[in-house]
């Protein structure tokens, strides 16, 4: 199987929902997923198959991860969760 000409590969970053381990996978640029996409894969830290959340911007992952964990504990609505978390992580990076 050959790769199509001009199909760019981009990094997709994932955070384990259990331990916070970071993973990087490559996807075709045209096949990117939305913010907060959950992918189940083997976690090298947990040594089990776990749910990983996709992060779009590597620099935002720490703030996003903390807010994400807090939102899971309070069981916020997922429809509004991602927009709110993304906005908060962007603001905290801009304003230090």
Short mmCIF file of C-alpha atoms in Angstrom, two decimals:
data_model
loop_
_atom_site.label_atom_id
_atom_site.label_comp_id
_atom_site.label_asym_id
_atom_site.label_seq_id
_atom_site.Cartn_x
_atom_site.Cartn_y
_atom_site.Cartn_z
CA UNK A 1 0.00 0.00 0.00
CA UNK A 2 1.52 3.30 -1.05
CA UNK A 3 0.93 6.73 0.36
CA UNK A 4 -0.91 9.20 -1.85
CA UNK A 5 1.18 12.09 -3.11
CA UNK A 6 0.90 15.27 -1.02
CA UNK A 7 -0.93 13.66 1.90
CA UNK A 8 0.65 15.43 4.84
CA UNK A 9 0.94 13.72 8.19
CA UNK A 10 0.51 15.78 11.35
CA UNK A 11 1.04 14.99 15.01
CA UNK A 12 -1.95 14.21 17.17
CA UNK A 13 -1.33 14.47 20.88
CA UNK A 14 -3.19 12.39 23.44
CA UNK A 15 -3.42 12.42 27.25
CA UNK A 16 -4.39 9.33 29.25
CA UNK A 17 -7.54 10.03 31.26
CA UNK A 18 -6.30 7.88 34.14
CA UNK A 19 -2.65 8.82 34.70
CA UNK A 20 -2.02 11.83 32.45
CA UNK A 21 0.61 10.09 30.30
CA UNK A 22 1.29 11.86 27.00
CA UNK A 23 1.31 10.03 23.65
CA UNK A 24 1.94 11.24 20.11
CA UNK A 25 0.44 9.60 17.03
CA UNK A 26 0.48 10.68 13.41
CA UNK A 27 -2.66 11.18 11.33
CA UNK A 28 -3.33 12.36 7.82
CA UNK A 29 -4.09 16.06 7.91
CA UNK A 30 -7.45 15.47 6.22
CA UNK A 31 -8.44 12.95 8.89
CA UNK A 32 -8.04 15.10 12.00
CA UNK A 33 -10.57 14.72 14.80
CA UNK A 34 -12.34 17.42 16.81
CA UNK A 35 -11.15 18.72 20.17
CA UNK A 36 -11.74 16.24 22.96
CA UNK A 37 -11.89 13.17 20.72
CA UNK A 38 -11.46 10.03 22.85
CA UNK A 39 -9.32 7.17 21.55
CA UNK A 40 -8.83 3.90 23.41
CA UNK A 41 -5.27 2.54 23.24
CA UNK A 42 -2.60 0.91 25.36
CA UNK A 43 -1.10 3.19 28.02
CA UNK A 44 2.57 2.41 28.74
CA UNK A 45 2.25 3.84 32.27
CA UNK A 46 -0.97 2.08 33.29
CA UNK A 47 -0.08 -1.12 31.36
CA UNK A 48 -3.73 -1.40 30.24
CA UNK A 49 -6.01 -0.17 27.48
CA UNK A 50 -7.22 3.27 28.53
CA UNK A 51 -9.18 6.19 27.10
CA UNK A 52 -6.97 8.99 25.77
CA UNK A 53 -8.23 12.52 25.04
CA UNK A 54 -6.89 14.25 21.94
CA UNK A 55 -5.31 17.66 22.48
CA UNK A 56 -5.02 20.00 19.51
CA UNK A 57 -2.36 22.38 20.77
CA UNK A 58 0.53 20.85 22.71
CA UNK A 59 1.19 24.06 24.68
CA UNK A 60 -2.31 24.06 26.14
CA UNK A 61 -2.31 20.48 27.42
CA UNK A 62 -1.40 21.15 31.06
CA UNK A 63 -4.12 23.74 31.68
CA UNK A 64 -6.60 21.74 29.61
CA UNK A 65 -5.80 18.53 31.50
CA UNK A 66 -6.38 20.13 34.93
CA UNK A 67 -9.67 21.69 33.82
CA UNK A 68 -10.72 18.46 32.12
CA UNK A 69 -10.18 16.40 35.29
CA UNK A 70 -12.12 18.93 37.36
CA UNK A 71 -14.99 18.89 34.83
CA UNK A 72 -15.13 15.10 34.92
CA UNK A 73 -15.49 15.19 38.70
CA UNK A 74 -18.33 17.71 38.52
CA UNK A 75 -19.93 15.86 35.56
CA UNK A 76 -20.46 18.94 33.39
CA UNK A 77 -22.39 18.59 30.13
CA UNK A 78 -19.99 17.41 27.41
CA UNK A 79 -21.66 19.52 24.70
CA UNK A 80 -20.51 22.73 26.40
CA UNK A 81 -17.47 21.32 28.16
CA UNK A 82 -14.94 21.43 25.33
CA UNK A 83 -15.60 25.02 24.30
CA UNK A 84 -15.37 26.22 27.89
CA UNK A 85 -12.16 24.30 28.60
CA UNK A 86 -10.50 25.42 25.39
CA UNK A 87 -11.34 29.06 26.11
CA UNK A 88 -9.98 28.82 29.68
CA UNK A 89 -6.75 27.16 28.56
CA UNK A 90 -6.23 29.82 25.87
CA UNK A 91 -6.82 32.67 28.33
CA UNK A 92 -4.43 31.26 30.91
CA UNK A 93 -1.65 30.94 28.33
CA UNK A 94 -2.17 34.47 27.05
CA UNK A 95 -2.30 36.04 30.51
CA UNK A 96 0.19 33.76 32.25
#
